[in-house]
Tab-separated table of C-alpha atoms and ligand atoms in Angstrom:
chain	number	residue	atom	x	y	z
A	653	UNK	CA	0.000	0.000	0.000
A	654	UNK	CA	1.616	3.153	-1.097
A	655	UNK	CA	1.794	5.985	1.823
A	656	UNK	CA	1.724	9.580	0.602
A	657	UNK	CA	3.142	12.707	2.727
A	658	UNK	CA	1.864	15.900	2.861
A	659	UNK	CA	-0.861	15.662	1.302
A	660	UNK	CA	-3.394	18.300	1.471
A	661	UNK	CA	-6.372	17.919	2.497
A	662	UNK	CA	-8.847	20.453	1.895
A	663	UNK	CA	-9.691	19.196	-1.470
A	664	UNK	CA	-11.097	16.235	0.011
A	665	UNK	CA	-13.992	17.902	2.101
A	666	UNK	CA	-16.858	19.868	0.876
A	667	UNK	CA	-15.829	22.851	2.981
A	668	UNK	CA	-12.601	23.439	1.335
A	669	UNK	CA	-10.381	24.242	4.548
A	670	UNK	CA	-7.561	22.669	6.340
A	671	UNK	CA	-3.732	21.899	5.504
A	672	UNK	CA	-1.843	18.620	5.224
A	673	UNK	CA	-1.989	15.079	6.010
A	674	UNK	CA	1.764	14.063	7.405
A	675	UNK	CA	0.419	10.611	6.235
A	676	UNK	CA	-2.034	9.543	3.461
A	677	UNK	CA	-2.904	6.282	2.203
A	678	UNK	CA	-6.081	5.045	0.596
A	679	UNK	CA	-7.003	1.815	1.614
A	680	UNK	CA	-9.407	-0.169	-1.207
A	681	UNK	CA	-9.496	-3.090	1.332
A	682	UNK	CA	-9.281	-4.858	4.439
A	683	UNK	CA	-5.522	-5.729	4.373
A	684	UNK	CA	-4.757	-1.973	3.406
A	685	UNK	CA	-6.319	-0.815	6.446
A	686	UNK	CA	-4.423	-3.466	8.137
A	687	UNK	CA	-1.523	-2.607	6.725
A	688	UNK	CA	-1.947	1.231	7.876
A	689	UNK	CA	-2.911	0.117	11.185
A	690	UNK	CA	0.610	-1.248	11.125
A	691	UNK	CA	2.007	1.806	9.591
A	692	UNK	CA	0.790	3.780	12.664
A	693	UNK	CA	1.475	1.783	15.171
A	694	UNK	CA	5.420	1.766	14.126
A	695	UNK	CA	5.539	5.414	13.798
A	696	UNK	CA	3.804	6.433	16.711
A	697	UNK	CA	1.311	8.755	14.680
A	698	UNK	CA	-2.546	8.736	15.437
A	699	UNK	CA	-4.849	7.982	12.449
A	700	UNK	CA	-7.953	9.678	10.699
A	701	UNK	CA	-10.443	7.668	9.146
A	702	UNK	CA	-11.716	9.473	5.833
A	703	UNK	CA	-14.666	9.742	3.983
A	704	UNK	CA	-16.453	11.449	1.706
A	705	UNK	CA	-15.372	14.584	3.202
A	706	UNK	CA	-18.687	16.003	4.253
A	707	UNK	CA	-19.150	16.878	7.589
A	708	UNK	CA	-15.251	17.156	8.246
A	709	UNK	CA	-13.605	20.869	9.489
A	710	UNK	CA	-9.526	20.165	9.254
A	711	UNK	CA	-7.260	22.081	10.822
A	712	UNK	CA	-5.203	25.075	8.905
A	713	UNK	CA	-2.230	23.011	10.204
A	714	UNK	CA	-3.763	20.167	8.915
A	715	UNK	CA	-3.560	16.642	10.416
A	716	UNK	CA	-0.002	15.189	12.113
A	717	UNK	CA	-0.800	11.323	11.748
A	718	UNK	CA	-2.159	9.151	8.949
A	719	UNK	CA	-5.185	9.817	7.117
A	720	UNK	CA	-6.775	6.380	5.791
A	721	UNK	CA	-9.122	7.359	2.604
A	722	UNK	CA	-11.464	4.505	2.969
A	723	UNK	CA	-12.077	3.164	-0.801
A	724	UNK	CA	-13.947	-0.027	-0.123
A	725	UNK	CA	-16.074	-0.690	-2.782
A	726	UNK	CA	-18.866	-2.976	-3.896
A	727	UNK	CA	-22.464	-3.872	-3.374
A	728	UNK	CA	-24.602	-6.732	-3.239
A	729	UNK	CA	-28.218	-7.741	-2.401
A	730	UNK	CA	-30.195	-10.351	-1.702
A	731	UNK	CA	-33.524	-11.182	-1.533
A	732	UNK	CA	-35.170	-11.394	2.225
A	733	UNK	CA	-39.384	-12.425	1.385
A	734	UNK	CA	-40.827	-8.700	1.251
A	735	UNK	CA	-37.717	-7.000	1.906
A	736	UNK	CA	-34.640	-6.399	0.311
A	737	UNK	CA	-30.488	-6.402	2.063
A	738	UNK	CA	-28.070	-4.589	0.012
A	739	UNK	CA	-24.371	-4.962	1.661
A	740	UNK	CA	-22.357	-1.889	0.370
A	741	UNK	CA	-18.706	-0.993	1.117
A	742	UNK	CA	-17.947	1.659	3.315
A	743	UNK	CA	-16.462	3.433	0.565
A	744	UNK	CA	-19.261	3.492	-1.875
A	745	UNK	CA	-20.509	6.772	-2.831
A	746	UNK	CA	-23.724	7.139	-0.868
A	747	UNK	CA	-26.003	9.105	-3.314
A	748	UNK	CA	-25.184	6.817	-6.394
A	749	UNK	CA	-25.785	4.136	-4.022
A	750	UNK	CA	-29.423	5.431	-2.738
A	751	UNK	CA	-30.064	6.231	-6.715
A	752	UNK	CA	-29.618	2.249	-7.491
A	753	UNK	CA	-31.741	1.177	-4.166
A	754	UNK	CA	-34.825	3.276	-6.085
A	755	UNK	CA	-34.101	1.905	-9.269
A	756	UNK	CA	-34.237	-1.638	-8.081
A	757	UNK	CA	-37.704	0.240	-6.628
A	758	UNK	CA	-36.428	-0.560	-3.144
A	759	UNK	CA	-38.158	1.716	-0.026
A	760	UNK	CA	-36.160	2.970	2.609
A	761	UNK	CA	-33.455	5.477	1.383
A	762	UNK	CA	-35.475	7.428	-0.911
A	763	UNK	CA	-35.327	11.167	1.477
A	764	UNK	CA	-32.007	10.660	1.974
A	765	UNK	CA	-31.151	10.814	-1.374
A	766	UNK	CA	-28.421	13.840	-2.212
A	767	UNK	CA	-26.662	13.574	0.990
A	768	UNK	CA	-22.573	13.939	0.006
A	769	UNK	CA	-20.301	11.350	1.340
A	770	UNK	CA	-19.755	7.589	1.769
A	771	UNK	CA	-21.705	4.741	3.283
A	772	UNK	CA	-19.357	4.489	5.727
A	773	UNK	CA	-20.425	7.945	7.127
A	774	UNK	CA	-24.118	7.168	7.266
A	775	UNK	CA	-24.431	4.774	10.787
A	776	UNK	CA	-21.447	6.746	12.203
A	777	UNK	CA	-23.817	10.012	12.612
A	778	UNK	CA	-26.986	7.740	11.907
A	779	UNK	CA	-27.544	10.382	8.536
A	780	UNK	CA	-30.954	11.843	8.378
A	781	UNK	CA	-33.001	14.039	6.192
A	782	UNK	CA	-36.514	14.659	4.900
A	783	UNK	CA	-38.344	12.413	7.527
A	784	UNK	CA	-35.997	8.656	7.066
A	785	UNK	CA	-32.750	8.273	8.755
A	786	UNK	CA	-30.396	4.931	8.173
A	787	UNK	CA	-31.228	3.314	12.047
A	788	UNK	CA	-34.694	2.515	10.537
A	789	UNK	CA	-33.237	0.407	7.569
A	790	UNK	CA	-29.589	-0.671	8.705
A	791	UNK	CA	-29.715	-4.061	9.683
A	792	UNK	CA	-25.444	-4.569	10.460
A	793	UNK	CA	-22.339	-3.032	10.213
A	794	UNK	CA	-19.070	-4.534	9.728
A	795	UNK	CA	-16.073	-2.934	11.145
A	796	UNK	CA	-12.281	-3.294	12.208
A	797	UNK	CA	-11.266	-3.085	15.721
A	798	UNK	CA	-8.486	-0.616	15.723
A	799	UNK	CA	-6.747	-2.102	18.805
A	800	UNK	CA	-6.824	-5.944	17.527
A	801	UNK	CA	-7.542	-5.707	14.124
A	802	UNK	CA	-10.352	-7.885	14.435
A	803	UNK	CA	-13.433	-8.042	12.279
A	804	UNK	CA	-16.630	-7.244	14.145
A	805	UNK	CA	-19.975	-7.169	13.020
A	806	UNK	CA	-22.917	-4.886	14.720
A	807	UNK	CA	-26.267	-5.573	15.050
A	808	UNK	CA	-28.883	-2.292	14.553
A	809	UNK	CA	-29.704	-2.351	18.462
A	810	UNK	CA	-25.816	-2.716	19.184
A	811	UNK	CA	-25.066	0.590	17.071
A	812	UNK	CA	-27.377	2.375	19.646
A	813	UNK	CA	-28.565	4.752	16.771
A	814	UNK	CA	-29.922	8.240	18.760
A	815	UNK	CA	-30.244	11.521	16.829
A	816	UNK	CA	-27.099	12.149	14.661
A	817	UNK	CA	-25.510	9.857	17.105
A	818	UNK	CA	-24.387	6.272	17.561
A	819	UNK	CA	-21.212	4.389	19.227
A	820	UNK	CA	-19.334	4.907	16.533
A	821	UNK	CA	-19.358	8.936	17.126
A	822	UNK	CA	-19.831	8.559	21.453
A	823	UNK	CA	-19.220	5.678	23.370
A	824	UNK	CA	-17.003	3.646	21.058
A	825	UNK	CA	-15.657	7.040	19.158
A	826	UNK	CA	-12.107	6.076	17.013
A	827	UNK	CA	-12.610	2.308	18.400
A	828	UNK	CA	-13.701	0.819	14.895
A	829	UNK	CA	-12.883	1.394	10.872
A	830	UNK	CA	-16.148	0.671	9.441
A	831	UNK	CA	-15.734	-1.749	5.854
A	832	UNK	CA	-19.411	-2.638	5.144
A	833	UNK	CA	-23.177	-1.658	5.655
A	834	UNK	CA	-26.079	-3.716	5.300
A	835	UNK	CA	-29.951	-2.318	4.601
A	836	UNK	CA	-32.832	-3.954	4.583
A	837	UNK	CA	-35.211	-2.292	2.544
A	838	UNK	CA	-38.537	-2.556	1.246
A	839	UNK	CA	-39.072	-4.381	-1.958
A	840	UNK	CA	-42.032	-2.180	-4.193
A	841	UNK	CA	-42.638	-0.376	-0.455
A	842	UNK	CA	-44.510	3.270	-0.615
A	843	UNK	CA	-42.071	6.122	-0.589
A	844	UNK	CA	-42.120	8.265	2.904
A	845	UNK	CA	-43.538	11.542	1.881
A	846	UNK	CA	-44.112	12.391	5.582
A	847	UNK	CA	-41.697	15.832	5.973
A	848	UNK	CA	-43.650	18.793	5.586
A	849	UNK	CA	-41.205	20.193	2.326
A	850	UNK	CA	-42.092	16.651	0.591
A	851	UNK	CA	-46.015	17.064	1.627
A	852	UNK	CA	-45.968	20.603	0.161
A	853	UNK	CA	-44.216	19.610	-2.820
A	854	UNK	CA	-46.432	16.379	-3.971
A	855	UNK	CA	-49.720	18.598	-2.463
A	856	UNK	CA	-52.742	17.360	-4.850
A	857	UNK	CA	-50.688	14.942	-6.140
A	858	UNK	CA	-51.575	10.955	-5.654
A	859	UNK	CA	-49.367	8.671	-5.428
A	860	UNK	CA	-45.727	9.560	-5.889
A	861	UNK	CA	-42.979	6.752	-6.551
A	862	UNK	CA	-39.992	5.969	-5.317
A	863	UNK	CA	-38.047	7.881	-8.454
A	864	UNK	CA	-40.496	10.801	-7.920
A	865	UNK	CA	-39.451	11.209	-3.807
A	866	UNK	CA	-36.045	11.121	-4.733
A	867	UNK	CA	-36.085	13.088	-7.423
A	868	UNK	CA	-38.449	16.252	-5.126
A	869	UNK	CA	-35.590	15.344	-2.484
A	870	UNK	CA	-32.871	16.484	-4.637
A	871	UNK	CA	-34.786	19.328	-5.606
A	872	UNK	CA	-35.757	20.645	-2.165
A	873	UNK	CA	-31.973	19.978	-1.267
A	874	UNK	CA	-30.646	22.175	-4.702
A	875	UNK	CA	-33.122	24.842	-3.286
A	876	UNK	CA	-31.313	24.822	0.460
A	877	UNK	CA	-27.867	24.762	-1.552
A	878	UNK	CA	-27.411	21.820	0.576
A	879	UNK	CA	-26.921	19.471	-2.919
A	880	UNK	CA	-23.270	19.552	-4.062
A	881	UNK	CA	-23.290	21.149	-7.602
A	882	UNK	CA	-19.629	22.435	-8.678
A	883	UNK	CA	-19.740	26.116	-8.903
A	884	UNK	CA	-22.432	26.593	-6.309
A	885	UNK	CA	-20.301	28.190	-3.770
A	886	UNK	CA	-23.398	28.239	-1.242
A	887	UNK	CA	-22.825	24.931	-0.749
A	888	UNK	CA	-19.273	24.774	-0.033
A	889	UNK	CA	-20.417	24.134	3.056
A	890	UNK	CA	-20.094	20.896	5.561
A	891	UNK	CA	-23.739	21.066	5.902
A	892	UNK	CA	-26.097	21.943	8.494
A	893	UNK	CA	-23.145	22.751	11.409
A	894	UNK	CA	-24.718	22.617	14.423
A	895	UNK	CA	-27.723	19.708	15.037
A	896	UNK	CA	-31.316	20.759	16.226
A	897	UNK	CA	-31.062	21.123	20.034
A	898	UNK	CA	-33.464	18.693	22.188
A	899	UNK	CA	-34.755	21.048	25.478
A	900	UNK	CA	-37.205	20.230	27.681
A	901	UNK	CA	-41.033	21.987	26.975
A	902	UNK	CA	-40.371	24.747	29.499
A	903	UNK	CA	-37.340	25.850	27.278
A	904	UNK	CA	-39.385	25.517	24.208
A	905	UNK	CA	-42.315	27.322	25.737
A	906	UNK	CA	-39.879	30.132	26.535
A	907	UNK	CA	-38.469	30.460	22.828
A	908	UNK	CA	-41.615	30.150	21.809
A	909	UNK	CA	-43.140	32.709	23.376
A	910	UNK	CA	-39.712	35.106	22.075
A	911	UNK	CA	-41.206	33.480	18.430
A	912	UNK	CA	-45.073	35.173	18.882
A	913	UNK	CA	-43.185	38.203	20.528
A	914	UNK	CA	-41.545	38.588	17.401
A	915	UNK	CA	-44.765	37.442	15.096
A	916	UNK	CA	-41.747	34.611	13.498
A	917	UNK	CA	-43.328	31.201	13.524
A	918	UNK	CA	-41.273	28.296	15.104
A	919	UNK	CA	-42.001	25.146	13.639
A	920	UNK	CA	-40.768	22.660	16.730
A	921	UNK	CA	-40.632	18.691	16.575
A	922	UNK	CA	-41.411	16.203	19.124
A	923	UNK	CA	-37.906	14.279	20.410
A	924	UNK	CA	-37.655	11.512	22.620
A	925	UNK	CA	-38.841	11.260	26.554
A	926	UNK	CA	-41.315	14.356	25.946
A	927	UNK	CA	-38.367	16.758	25.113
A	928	UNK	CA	-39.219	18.555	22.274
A	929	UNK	CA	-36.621	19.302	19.245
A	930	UNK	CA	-36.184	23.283	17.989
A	931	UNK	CA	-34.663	24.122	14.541
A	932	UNK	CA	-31.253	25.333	15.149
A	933	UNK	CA	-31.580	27.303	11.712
A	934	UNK	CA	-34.455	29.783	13.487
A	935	UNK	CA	-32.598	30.309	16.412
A	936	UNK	CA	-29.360	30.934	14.245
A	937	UNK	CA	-31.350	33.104	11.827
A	938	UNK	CA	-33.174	35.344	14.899
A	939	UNK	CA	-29.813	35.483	16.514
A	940	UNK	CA	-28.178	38.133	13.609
A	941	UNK	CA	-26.920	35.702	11.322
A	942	UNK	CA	-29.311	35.511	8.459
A	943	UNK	CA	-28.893	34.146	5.745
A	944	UNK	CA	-26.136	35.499	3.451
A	945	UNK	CA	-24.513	36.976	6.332
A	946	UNK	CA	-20.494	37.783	5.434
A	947	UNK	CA	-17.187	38.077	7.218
A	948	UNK	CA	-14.438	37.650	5.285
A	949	UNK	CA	-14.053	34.845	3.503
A	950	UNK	CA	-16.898	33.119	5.663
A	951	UNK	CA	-20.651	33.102	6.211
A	952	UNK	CA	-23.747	31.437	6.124
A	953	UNK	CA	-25.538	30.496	2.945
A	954	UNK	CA	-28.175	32.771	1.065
A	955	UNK	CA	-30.241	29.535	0.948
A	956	UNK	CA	-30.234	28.238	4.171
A	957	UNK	CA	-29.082	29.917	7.652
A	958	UNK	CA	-27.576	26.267	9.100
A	959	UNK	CA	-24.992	25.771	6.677
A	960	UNK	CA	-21.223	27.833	7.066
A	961	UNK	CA	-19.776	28.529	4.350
A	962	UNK	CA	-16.555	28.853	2.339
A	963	UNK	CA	-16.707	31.923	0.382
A	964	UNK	CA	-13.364	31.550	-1.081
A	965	UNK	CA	-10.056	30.743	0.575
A	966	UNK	CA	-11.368	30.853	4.114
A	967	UNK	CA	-9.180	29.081	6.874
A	968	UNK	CA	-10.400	26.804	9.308
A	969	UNK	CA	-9.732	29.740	12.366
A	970	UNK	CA	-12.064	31.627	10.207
A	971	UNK	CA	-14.929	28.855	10.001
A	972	UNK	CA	-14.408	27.960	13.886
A	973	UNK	CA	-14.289	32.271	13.984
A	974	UNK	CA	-18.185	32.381	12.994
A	975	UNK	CA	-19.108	29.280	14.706
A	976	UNK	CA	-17.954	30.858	17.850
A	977	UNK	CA	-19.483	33.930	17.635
A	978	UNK	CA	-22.907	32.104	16.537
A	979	UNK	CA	-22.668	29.613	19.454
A	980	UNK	CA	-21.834	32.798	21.951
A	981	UNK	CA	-24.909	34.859	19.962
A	982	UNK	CA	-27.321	32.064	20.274
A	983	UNK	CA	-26.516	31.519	24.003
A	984	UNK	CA	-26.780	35.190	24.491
A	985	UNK	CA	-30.308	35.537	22.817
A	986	UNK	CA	-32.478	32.198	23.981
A	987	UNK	CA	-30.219	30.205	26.402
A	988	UNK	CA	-29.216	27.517	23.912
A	989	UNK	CA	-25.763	25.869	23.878
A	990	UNK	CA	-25.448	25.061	19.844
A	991	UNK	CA	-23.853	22.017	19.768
A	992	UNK	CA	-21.723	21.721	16.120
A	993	UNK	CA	-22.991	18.652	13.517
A	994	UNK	CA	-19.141	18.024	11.644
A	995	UNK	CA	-16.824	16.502	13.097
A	996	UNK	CA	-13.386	18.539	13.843
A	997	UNK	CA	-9.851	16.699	12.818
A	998	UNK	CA	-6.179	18.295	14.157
A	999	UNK	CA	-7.107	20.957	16.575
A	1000	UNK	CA	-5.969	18.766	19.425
A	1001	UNK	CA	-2.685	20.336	20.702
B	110	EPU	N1	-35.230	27.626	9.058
B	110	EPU	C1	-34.896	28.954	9.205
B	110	EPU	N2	-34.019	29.496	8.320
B	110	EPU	C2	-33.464	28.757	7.307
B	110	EPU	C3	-33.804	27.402	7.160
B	110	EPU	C4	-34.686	26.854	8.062
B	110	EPU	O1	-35.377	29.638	10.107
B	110	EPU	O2	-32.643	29.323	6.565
B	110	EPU	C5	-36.160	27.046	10.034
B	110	EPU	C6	-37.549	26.991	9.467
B	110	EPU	O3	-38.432	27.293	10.517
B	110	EPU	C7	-37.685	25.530	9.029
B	110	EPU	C8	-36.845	24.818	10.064
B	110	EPU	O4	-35.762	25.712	10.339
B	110	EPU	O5	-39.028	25.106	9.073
B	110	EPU	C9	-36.303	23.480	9.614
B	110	EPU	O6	-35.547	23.657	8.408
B	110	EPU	P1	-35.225	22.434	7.446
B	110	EPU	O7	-36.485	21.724	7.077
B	110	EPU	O8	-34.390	22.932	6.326
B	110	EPU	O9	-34.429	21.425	8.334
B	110	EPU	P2	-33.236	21.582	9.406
B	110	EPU	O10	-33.795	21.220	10.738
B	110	EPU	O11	-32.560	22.900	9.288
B	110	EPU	C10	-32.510	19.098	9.249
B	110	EPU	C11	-31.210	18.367	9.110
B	110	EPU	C12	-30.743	18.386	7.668
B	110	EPU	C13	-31.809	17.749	6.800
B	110	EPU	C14	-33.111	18.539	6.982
B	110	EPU	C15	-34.273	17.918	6.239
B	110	EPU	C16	-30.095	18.610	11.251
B	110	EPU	C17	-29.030	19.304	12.017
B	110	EPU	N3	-30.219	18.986	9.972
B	110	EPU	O12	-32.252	20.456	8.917
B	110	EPU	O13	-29.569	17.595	7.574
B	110	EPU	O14	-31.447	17.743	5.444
B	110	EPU	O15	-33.484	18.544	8.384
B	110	EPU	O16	-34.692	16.774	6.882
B	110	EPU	O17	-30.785	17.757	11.794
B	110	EPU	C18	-27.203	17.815	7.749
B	110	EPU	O18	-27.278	17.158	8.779
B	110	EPU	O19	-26.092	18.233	7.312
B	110	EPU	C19	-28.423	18.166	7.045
B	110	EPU	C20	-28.422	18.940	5.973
């Protein structure tokens, strides 16, 4: 396996910041991540798993260890009576992969369909969008134990899927390299047209397919800027970067009450244990950074106020800049502690 140095890194996220790798190698298999495990181990240097990219913020002094560009590839399915398992490698693209689960008219991806990035990404922050997220179709995950090099496979329930969370981002954080993914789908199953965008888009329409949700998906996605098309710079972005907080109904009866003050609507979701979940964008938006808000090189996008974004040769202290001052703004206003969605790589000192 050939090991690159200095390699930067910036051109393999969506958000476009961040210097070197000290290491790179791209591993197409299990022996190459193996084989970098080794590497590591014999230099002493910590390693980065990398995916698609997506919900990464590097460093300007980018990363001192090995960066291991998972390239695992393939995918296979197999009948199950009604349902459907398609096994893809952890390094398969994850929208091309969603667009062949439709065409084999397969239900259970279809609203997370234009989501950049890798299988392999999708159980580590259970990815979620437009009323589906993957804990409600994985069925197992196969990954390497870093420590042992070991091949383990996970159960759904052992993944402990929450919002944007599972072990592989909390409890068991840089324990495992993830290889494979299995999903059980729905063979000929109904789409999920359940998220208020997809109900107002197919409104007096019966009916829609499988091909039609994904295709209004993309669409509603292009209109957020949160679909990846080159030369779109309001979506060089890493996403939405901070998640929906969960607060209890007191909380929520508070910002509400700052929402009819102001005559703004706040659309609010029910969470888990009667806590209720509030759109971060709102309370990003009502907090002086609307959308299309500049500083420098940075802002937030015209087309949606939960997404950062790269203007043009920002730095990562300029990203992690604005997300301060949002965080501090938001806290400030309504009380709320943002917490950020991507995950950060070489700030450690
Ligand atoms: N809103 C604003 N300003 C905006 C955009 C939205 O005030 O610029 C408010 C509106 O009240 C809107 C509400 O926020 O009704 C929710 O907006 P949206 O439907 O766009 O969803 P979101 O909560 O901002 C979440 C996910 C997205 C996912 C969408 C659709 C998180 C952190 N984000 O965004 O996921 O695509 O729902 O399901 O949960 C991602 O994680 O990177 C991501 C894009």
């Amino acid at each position: 396996m050939l090991i690159q140095e200095n390699v930067p890194l910036a051109p393999f996220t969506t958000l476009g910041v961040g210097g070197p790798a000290r290491y790179f190698a791209r591993a197409r298999g299990v022996s190459d991540i193996l084989d970098a495990l080794e590497f590591s181990d014999l230099r002493h240097v910590p390693i980065f798993v990398l995916g698609g990219g997506s919900n990464l913020v590097i460093a300007d002094r980018g990363f001192p260890g090995l960066v291991i560009k998972i390239e695992i590839r393939g995918v296979t399915s197999q009948a199950d009576g009604e349902f459907c398992v398609f096994e893809a490698g952890s390094g398969e693209d994850w929208d091309t992969f969603v667009a062949h689960t439709v065409d084999q008219n397969c239900a259970g991806l279809e609203c997370l369909s234009g989501i950049p990035g890798t299988v392999g990404g999708t159980p580590v922050q259970n990815v979620g969008a437009y009323g589906q997220d993957v804990s409600q179709t994985i069925r197992s995950v196969v990954a390497i134990e870093i420590r042992t090099g070991e091949i383990r496979v996970f159960s759904n329930p052992e993944c402990g899927f929450a919002y944007r969370s599972s072990i592989f981002n909390d409890g068991s954080r840089d324990r495992y390299i993830l290889t494979s993914v299995s999903y059980r789908l729905h063979t000929g199953g109904a789409p999920s047209i359940s998220y208020r965008d997809l109900q107002l888009h197919f409104a007096g329409r019966d009916n829609p397919t499988l091909v039609d949700t994904r295709n209004a998906v993309r669409e509603i996605r292009l209109s957020k800027a949160m679909l990846i098309v080159p030369g779109d710079d309001d979506a060089r972005s890493a996403g939405s970067f901070f998640k929906n907080p969960v607060v209890d109904c007191k909380a929520a009866e508070f910002i509400a009450h700052i929402a009819d003050q102001r005559g703004l609507p706040l659309p609010t979701y029910a969470a888990a244990d009667g806590m209720v979940k509030l759109p971060a964008a709102w309370l990003v938006e009502q907090s002086g950074f609307g959308k299309g808000f500049c500083a420098g090189a940075v802002g937030i996008s015209r087309r949606h106020s939960l997404a950062i974004v790269n203007r043009g040769g920002a730095t990562a202290e300029e990203i992690i800049a604005l997300k301060n001052r949002i965080q501090q703004a938001v806290f400030d206003q309504f009380g709320i502690e943002l917490k950020p969605e991507p995950v950060f790589v070489g700030f450690e000192r």
